[in-house]
Short mmCIF file of C-alpha atoms in Angstrom, two decimals:
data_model
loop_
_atom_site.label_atom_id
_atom_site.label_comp_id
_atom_site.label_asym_id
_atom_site.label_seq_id
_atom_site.Cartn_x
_atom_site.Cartn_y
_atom_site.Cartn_z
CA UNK A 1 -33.39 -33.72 -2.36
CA UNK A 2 -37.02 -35.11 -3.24
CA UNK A 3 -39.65 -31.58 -3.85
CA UNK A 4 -43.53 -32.30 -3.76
CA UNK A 5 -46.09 -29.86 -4.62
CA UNK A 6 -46.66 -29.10 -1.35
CA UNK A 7 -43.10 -28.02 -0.83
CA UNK A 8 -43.61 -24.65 -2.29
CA UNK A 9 -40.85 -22.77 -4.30
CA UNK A 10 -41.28 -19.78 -1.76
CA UNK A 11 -40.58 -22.22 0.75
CA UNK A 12 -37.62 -23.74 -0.05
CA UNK A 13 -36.36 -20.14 -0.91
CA UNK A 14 -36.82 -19.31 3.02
CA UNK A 15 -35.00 -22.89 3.81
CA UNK A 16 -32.22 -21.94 1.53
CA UNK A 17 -31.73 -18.47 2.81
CA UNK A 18 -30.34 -20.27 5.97
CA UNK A 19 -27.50 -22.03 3.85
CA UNK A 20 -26.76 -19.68 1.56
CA UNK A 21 -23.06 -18.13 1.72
CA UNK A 22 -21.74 -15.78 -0.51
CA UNK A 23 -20.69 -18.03 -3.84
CA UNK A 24 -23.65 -17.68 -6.73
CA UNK A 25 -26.73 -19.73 -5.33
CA UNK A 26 -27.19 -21.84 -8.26
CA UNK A 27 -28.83 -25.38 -7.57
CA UNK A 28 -29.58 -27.64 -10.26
CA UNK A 29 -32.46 -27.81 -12.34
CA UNK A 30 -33.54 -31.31 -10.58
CA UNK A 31 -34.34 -28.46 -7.34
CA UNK A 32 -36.63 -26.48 -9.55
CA UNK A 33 -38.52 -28.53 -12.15
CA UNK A 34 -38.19 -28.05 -16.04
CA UNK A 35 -41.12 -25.34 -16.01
CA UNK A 36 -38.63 -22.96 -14.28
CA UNK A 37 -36.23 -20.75 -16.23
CA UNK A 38 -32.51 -20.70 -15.13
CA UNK A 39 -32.38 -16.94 -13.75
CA UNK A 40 -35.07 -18.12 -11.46
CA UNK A 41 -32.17 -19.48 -9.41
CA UNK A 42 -30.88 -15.87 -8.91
CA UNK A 43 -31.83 -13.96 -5.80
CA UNK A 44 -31.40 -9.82 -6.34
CA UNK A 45 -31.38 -6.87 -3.85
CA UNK A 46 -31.75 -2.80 -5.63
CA UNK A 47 -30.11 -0.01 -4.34
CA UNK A 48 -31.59 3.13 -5.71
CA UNK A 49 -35.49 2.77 -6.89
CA UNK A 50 -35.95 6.01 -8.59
CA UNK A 51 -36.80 6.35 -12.42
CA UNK A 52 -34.02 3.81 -13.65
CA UNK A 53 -33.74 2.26 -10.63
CA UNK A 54 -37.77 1.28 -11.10
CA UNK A 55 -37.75 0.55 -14.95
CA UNK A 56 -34.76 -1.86 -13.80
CA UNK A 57 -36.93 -3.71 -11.32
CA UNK A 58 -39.75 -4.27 -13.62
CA UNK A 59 -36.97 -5.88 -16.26
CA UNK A 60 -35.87 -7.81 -13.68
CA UNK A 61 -39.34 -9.42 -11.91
CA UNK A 62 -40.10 -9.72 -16.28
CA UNK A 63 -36.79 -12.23 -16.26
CA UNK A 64 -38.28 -14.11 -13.28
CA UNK A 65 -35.40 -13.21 -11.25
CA UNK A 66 -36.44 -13.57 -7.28
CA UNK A 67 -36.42 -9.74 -5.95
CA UNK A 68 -36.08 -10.32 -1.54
CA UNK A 69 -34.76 -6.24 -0.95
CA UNK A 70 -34.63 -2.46 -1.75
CA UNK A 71 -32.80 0.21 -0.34
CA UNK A 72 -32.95 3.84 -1.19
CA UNK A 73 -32.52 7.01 1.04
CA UNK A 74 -36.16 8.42 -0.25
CA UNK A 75 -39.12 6.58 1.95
CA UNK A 76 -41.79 6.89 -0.65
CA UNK A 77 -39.49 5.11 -3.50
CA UNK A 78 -38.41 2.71 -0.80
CA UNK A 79 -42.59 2.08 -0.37
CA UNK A 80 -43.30 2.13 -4.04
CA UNK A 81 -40.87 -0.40 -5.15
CA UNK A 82 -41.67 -2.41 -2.14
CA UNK A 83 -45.61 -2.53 -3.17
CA UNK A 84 -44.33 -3.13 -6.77
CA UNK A 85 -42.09 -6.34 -5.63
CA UNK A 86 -44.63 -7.78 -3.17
CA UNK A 87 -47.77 -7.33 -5.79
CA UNK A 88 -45.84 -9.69 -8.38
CA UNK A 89 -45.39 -12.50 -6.20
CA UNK A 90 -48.71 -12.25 -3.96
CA UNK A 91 -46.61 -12.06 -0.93
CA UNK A 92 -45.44 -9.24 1.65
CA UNK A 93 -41.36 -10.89 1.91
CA UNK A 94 -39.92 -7.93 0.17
CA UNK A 95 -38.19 -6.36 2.58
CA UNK A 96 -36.46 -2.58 2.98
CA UNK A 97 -33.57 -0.50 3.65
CA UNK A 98 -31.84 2.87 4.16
CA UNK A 99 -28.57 1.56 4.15
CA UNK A 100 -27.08 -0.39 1.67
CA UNK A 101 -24.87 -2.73 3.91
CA UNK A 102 -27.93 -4.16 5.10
CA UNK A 103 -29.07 -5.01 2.22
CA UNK A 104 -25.23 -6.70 0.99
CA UNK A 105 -25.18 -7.60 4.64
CA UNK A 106 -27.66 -10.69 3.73
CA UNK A 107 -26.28 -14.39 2.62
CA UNK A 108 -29.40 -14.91 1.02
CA UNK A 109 -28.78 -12.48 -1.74
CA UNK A 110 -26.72 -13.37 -4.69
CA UNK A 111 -26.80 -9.90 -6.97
CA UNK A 112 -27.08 -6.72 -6.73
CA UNK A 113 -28.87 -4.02 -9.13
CA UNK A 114 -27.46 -0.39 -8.25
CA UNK A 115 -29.11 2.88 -10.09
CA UNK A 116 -28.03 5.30 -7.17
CA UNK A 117 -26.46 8.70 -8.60
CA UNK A 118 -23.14 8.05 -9.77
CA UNK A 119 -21.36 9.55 -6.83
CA UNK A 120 -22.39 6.52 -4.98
CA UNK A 121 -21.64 3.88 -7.52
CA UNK A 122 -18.71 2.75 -6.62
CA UNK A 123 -18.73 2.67 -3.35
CA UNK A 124 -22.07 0.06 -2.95
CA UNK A 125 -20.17 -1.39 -6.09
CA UNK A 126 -16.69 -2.63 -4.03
CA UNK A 127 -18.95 -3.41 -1.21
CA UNK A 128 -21.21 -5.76 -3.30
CA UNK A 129 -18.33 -7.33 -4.63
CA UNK A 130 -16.46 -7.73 -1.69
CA UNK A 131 -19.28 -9.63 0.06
CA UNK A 132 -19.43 -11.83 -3.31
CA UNK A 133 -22.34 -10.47 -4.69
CA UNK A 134 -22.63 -10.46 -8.90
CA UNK A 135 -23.19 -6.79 -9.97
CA UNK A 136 -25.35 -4.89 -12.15
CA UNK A 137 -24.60 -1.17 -12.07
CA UNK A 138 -26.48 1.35 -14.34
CA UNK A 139 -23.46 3.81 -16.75
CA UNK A 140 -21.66 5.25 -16.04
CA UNK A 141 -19.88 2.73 -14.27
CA UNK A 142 -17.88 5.28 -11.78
CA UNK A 143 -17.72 8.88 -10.58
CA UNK A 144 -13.92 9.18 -11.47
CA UNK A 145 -10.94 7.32 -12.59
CA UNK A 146 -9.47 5.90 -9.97
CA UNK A 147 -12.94 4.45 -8.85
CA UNK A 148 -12.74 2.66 -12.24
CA UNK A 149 -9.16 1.25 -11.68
CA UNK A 150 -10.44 -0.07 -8.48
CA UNK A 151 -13.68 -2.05 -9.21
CA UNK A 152 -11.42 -3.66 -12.71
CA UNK A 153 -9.08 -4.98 -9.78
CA UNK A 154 -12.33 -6.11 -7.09
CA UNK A 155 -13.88 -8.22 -10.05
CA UNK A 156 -11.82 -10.69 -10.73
CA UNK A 157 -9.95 -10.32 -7.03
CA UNK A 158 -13.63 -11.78 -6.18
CA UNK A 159 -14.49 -13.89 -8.78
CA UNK A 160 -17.82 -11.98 -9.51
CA UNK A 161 -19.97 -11.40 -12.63
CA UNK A 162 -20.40 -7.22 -13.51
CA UNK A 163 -22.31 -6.05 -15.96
CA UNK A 164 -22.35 -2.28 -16.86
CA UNK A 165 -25.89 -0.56 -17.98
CA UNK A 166 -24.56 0.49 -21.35
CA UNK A 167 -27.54 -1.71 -23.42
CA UNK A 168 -26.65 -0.04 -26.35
CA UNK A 169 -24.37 -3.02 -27.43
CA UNK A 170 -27.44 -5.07 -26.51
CA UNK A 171 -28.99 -3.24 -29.97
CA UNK A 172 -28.76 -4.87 -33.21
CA UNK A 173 -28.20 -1.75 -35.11
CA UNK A 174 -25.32 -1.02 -32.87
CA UNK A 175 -23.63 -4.39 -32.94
CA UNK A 176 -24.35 -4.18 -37.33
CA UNK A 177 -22.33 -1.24 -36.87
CA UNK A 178 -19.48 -2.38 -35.05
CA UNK A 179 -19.01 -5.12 -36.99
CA UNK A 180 -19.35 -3.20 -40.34
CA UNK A 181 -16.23 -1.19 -39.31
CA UNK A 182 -14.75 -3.85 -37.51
CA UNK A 183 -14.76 -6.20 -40.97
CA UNK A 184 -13.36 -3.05 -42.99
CA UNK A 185 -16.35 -2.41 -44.88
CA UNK A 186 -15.96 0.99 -44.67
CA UNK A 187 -11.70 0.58 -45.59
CA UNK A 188 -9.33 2.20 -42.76
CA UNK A 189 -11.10 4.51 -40.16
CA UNK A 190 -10.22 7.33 -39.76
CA UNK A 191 -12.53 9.72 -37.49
CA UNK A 192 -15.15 9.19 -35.40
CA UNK A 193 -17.50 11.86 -33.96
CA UNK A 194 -19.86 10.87 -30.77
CA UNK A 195 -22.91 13.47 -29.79
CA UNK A 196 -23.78 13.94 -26.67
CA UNK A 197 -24.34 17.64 -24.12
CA UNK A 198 -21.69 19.44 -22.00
CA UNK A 199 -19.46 18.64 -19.92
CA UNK A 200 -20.45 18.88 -15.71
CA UNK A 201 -20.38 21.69 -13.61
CA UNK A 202 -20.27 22.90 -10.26
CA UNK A 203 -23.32 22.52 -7.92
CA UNK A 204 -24.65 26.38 -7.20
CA UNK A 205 -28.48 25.01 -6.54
CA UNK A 206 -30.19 27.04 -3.77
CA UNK A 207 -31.05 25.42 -0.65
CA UNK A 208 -34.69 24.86 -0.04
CA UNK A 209 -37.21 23.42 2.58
CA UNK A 210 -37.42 19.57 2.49
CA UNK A 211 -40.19 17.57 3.18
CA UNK A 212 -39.75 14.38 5.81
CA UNK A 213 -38.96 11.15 4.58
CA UNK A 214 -35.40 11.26 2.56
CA UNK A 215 -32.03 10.64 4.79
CA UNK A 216 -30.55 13.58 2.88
CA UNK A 217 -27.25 13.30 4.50
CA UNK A 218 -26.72 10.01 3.38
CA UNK A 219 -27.89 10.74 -0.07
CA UNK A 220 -25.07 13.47 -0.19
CA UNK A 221 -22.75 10.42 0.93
CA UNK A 222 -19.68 10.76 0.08
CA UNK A 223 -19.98 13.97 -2.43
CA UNK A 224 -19.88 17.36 -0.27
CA UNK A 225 -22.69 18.19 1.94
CA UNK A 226 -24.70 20.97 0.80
CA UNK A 227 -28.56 22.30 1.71
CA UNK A 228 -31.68 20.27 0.36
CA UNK A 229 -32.45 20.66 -3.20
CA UNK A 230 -35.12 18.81 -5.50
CA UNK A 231 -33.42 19.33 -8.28
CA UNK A 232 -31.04 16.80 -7.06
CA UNK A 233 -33.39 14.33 -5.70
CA UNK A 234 -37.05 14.92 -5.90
CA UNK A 235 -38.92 13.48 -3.03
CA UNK A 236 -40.57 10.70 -4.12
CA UNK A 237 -41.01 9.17 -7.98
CA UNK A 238 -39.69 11.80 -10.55
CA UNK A 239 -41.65 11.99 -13.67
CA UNK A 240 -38.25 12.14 -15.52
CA UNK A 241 -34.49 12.04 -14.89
CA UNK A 242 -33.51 14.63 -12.16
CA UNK A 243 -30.76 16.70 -13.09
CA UNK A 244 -28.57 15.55 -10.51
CA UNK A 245 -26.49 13.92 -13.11
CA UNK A 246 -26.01 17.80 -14.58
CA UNK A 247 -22.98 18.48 -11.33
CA UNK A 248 -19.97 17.31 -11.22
CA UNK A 249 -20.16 16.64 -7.34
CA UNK A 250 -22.98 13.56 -8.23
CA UNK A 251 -22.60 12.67 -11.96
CA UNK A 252 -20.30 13.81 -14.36
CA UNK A 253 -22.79 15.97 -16.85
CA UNK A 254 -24.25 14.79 -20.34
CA UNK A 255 -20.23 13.63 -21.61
CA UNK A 256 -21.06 10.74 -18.56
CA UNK A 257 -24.89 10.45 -19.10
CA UNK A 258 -24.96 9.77 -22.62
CA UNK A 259 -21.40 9.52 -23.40
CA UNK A 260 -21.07 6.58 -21.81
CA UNK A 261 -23.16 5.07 -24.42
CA UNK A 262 -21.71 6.62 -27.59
CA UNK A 263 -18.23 7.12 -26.35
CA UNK A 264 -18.88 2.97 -25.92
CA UNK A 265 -20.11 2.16 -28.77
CA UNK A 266 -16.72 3.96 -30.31
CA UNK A 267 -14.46 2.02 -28.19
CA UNK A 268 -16.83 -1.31 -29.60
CA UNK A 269 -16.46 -0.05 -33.08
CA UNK A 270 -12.39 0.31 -32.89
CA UNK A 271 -11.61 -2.53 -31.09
CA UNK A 272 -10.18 -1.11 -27.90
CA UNK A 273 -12.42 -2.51 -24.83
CA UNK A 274 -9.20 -3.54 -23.54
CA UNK A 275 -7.58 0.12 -23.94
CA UNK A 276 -8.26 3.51 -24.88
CA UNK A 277 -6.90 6.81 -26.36
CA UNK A 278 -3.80 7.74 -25.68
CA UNK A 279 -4.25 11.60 -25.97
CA UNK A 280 -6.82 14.30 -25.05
CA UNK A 281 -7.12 17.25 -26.93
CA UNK A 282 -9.20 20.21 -26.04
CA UNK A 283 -11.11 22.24 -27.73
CA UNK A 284 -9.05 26.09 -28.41
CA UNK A 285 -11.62 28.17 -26.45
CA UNK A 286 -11.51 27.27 -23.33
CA UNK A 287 -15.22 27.90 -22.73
CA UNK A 288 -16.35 25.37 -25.28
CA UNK A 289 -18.28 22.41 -24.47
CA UNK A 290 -17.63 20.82 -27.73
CA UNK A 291 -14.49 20.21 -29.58
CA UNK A 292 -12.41 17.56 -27.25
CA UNK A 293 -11.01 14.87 -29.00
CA UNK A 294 -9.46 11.62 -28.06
CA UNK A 295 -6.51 10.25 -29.54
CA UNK A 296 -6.06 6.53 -30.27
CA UNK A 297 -2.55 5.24 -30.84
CA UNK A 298 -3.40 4.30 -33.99
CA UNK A 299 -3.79 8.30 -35.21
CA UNK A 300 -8.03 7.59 -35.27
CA UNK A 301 -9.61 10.14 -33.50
CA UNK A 302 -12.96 10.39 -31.66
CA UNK A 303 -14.37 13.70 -31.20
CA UNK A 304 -17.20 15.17 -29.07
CA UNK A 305 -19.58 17.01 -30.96
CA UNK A 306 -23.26 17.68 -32.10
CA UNK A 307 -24.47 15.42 -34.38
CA UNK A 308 -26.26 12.17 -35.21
CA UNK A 309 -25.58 9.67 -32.20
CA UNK A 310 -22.07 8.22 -33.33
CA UNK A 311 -20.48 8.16 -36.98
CA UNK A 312 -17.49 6.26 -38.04
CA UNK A 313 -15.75 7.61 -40.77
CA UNK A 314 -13.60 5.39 -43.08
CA UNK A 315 -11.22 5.97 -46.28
CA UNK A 316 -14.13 3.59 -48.32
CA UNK A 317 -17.16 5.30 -46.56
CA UNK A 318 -19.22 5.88 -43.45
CA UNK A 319 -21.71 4.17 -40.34
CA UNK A 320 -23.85 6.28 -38.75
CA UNK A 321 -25.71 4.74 -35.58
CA UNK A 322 -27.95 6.20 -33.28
CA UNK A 323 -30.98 4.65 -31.23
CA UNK A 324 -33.57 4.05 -34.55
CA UNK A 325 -31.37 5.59 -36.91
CA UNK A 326 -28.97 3.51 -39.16
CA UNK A 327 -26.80 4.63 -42.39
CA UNK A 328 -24.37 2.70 -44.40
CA UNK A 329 -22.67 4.60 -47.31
CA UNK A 330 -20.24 2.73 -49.29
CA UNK A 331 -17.91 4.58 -52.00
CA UNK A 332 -20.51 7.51 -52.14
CA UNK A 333 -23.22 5.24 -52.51
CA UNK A 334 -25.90 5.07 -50.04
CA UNK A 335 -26.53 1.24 -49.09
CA UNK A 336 -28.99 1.18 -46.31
CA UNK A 337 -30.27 4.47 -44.38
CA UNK A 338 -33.07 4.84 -41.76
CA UNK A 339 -33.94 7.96 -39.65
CA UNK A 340 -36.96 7.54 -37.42
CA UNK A 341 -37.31 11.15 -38.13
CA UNK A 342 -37.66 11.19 -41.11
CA UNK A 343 -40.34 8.39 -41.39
CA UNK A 344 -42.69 10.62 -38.74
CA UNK A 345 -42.45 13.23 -41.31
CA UNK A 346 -43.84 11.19 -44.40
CA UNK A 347 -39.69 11.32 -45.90
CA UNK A 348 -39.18 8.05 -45.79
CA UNK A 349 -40.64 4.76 -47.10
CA UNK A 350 -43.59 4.04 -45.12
CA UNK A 351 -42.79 -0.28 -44.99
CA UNK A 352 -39.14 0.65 -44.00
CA UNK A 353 -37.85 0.36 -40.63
CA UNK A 354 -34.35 0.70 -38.74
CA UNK A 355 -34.60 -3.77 -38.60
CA UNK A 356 -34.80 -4.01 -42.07
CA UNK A 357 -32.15 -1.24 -43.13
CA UNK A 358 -29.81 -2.88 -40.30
CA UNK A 359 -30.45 -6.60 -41.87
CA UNK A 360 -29.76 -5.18 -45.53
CA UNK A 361 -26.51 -3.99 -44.51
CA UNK A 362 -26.04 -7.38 -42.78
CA UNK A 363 -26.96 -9.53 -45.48
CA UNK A 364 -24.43 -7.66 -48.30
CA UNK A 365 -21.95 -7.24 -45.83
CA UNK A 366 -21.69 -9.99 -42.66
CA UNK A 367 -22.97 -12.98 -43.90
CA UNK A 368 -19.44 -14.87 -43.80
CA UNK A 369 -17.23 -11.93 -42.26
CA UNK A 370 -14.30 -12.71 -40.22
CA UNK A 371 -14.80 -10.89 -37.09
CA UNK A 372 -18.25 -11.61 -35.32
CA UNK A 373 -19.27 -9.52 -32.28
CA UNK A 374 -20.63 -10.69 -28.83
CA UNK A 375 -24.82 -10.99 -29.67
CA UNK A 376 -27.03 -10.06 -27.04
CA UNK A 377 -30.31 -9.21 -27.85
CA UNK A 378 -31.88 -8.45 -24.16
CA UNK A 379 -29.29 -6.74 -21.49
CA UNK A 380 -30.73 -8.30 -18.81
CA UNK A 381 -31.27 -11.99 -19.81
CA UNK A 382 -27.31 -11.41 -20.98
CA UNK A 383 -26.37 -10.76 -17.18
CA UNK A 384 -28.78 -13.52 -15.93
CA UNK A 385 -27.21 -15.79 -18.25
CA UNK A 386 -23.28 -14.76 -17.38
CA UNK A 387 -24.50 -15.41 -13.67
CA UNK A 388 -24.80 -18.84 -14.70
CA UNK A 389 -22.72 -19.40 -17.15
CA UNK A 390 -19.71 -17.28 -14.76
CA UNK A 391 -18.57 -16.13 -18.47
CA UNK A 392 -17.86 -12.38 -19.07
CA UNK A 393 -21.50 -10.37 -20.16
CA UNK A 394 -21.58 -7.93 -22.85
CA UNK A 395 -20.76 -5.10 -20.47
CA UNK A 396 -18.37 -6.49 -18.20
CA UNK A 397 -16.26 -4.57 -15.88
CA UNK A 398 -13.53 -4.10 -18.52
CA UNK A 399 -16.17 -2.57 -21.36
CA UNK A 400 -17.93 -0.35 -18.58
CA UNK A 401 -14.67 1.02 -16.61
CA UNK A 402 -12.85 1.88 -19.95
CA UNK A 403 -16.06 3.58 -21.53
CA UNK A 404 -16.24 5.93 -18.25
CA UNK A 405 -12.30 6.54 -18.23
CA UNK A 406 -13.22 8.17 -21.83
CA UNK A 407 -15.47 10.32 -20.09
CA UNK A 408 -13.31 11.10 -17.42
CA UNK A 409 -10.65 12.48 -19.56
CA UNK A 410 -12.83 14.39 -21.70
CA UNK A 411 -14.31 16.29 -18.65
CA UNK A 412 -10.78 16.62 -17.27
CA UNK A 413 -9.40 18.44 -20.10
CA UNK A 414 -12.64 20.94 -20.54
CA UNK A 415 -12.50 21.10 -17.05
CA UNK A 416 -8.75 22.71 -16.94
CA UNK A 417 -8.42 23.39 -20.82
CA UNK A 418 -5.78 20.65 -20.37
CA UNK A 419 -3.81 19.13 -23.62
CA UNK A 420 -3.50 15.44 -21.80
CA UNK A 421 -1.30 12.70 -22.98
CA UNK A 422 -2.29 8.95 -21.00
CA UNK A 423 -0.91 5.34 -20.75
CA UNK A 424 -4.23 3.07 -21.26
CA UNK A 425 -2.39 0.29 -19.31
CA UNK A 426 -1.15 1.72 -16.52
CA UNK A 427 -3.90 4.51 -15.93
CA UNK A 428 -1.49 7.30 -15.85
CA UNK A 429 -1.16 10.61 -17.21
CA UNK A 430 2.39 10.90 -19.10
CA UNK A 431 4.64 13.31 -20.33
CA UNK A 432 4.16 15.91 -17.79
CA UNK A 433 0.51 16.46 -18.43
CA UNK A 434 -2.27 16.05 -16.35
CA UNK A 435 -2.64 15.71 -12.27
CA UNK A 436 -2.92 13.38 -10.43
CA UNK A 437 -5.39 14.83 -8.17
CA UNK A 438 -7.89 14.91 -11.24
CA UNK A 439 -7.85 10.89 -11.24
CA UNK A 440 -10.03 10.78 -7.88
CA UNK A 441 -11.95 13.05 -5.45
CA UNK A 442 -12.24 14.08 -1.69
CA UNK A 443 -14.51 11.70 -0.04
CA UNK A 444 -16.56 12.80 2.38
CA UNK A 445 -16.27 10.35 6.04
CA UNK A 446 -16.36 7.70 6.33
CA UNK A 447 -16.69 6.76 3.00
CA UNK A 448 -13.58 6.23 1.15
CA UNK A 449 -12.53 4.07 -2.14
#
């Protein structure tokens, strides 16, 4: 195939769309021209535009990836993000949806970005999949267990590319972390304590008047039906995060919101993206919402508390990692150390910043170690990258699914107070512990998992 100048790029995007089937649409460079990054070849449809689902789509159009749909429930996000989509490229193509199968319905759409609430994750997840779409899906990655054990099967069943919102490893000081413990800088570990807020609990919102304009049945989707409430959804474009994500029915409280990202960066730090703890222990009052711990079968423990983000404790020392906030002490000896905190409050070195504590501790520590993690240093580019390169992202399906089945089990056992002993491989409670019942959910029809 010959291209001119007059054969515009938009153009031949329209051609395409008539050829395109459901393997990645990746044409070589020859197609495009040199000027024209790789995940320009990458055609992406969103389902959910609210406050993540919008910062996504801005990454996104930033990485030159070629935005053709949106679907959410709520008109007025639908109409934002459709404004947003057709301003960047000077053209009115993007085009909009209330149902997602529409959307996953088209051949000319290769990916898939989903930041719907997580009760709806999984579903427009197995769909995407199925049809051979490549998958981004905001953390965390399901609403339950079983979900999880599903989408690690559709994956590879279908040959796609997932990658799992958790962008923390996608932060130097996190990765400098990992790989301190991971290279036994530190000695043995031993204990590990994650931060993050309670567990989730039952939806007892009030029902209030709704204005037109959001399908509200089909945002309650599979979860329960119940009267209107903005808490859960706000009509159109929240300010902040709405606290759907507080109720078990939609999200699985703070232990999935933001420990999905510490209780991650744990399983990163110990080496177990291909496992997980064997053991759940909960907290002795049975109205705490701190105190679970997860047992590895290596006798480390991880355990759910307040604190400073996540802290690895060895028999040589300690790593404390949060978001701007680094600490290495050795053998009592305080190596490197940043708190963003404490700079705003005149306490710490004013030319000092979390970079240059991270790349002290790299330089003493890394600079020929053994074990090197995976680098990414932009979450998206990584996906855009795995798309072409079909290699596993930072994220994948097996890093995502695990991190959430941590957060499963830790809800589960506060919960029903449960002591819980589990099989990593074969997703199963053992010993007599646990139900069954508390690895899925009731789905409301039709939708099922």
């Amino acid at each position: 195939m010959k291209t001119t100048k007059a054969f515009s790029r938009r153009h031949f995007l329209k051609a395409a769309s008539t050829l395109a089937v459901t393997a990645p649409f990746i044409l070589p460079s020859r197609v495009w021209g040199a000027d024209v990054a790789p995940s320009d070849r990458l055609t992406i449809g969103f389902v959910g535009v609210g406050k993540q689902g919008q910062d996504l789509l801005g990454n996104f159009l930033r990485q030159k990836a070629k935005v053709l749909a949106i679907c959410d429930v709520d008109t007025t996000r639908r109409e934002i993000a459709q404004k947003k989509v057709n301003k960047f490229y000077d053209n009115t193509d993007c085009k909009t949806y209330n149902d997602f199968r529409e959307l996953i319905a088209r051949k000319d759409i290769n990916a898939v970005c989903i930041a719907t609430p997580d009760h709806w994750h999984a579903i427009v997840m197995l769909a995407a999949l199925r049809a051979g779409k490549d998958v981004y899906c905001e953390k965390p990655l399901t609403h339950n267990i079983h979900e999880a054990v599903e989408v690690l099967k559709a994956v590879p069943a279908h040959k796609r590319i997932l990658q799992t919102g958790s962008m923390q490893r996608s932060m130097k000081e996190f990765r400098v972390a990992c790989e301190l413990v991971r290279n036994g800088v530190i000695g043995k570990v031993q204990t590990v304590e994650c931060s993050f807020g309670d567990p989730g609990r039952p939806c007892d919102l009030p029902e209030e008047t709704m204005e037109p304009g959001l399908d509200w049945d089909r945002w309650c989707g599979p979860a329960p039906f119940r009267g209107y409430s903005p808490v859960l959804s706000p009509r159109g474009m929240p300010q902040g995060f709405p606290a759907w994500r507080d109720y078990k029915e939609y999200g699985s409280g703070a232990v999935g919101d933001w420990g999905a990202h510490h209780l991650d960066i744990a399983q990163w730090g110990l080496g177990m993206d291909d496992s997980g703890p064997v053991e759940v222990i909960p907290p002795e009052d049975p109205k705490a919402k701190r105190g679970c711990k997860l047992v590895y079968a290596n006798g480390v423990t991880v355990e759910h508390k307040d604190g400073y983000g996540v802290v690895f404790h060895g028999t040589e020392g300690e790593v404390r990692v949060n978001r701007g906030k680094f600490a290495l002490i050795v053998n009592g000896k305080t190596i490197a150390e940043f708190n963003d905190d404490k700079k705003k409050k005149g306490e710490a070195p004013p030319d000092t910043t979390c970079a240059v504590e991270v790349r002290k501790a790299e330089n003493l520590y890394l600079t020929n170690a053994p074990i090197k993690l995976y680098v990414s240093n932009q979450h998206i580019t990584d996906f855009l990258t795995c798309v072409q390169s079909r290699k596993k992202p930072i994220t994948s399906e097996q890093v995502g699914a695990r991190s959430a089945i941590c957060c499963h089990l830790i809800n589960q056992s506060y919960y029903h107070h449960a002591h819980l002993k589990w099989n990593p491989a074969k997703f199963k409670f053992t010993d007599g512990t646990g139900d069954k019942k508390w690895l899925t959910r009731e789905y409301r029809k039709p939708w099922t998992v």
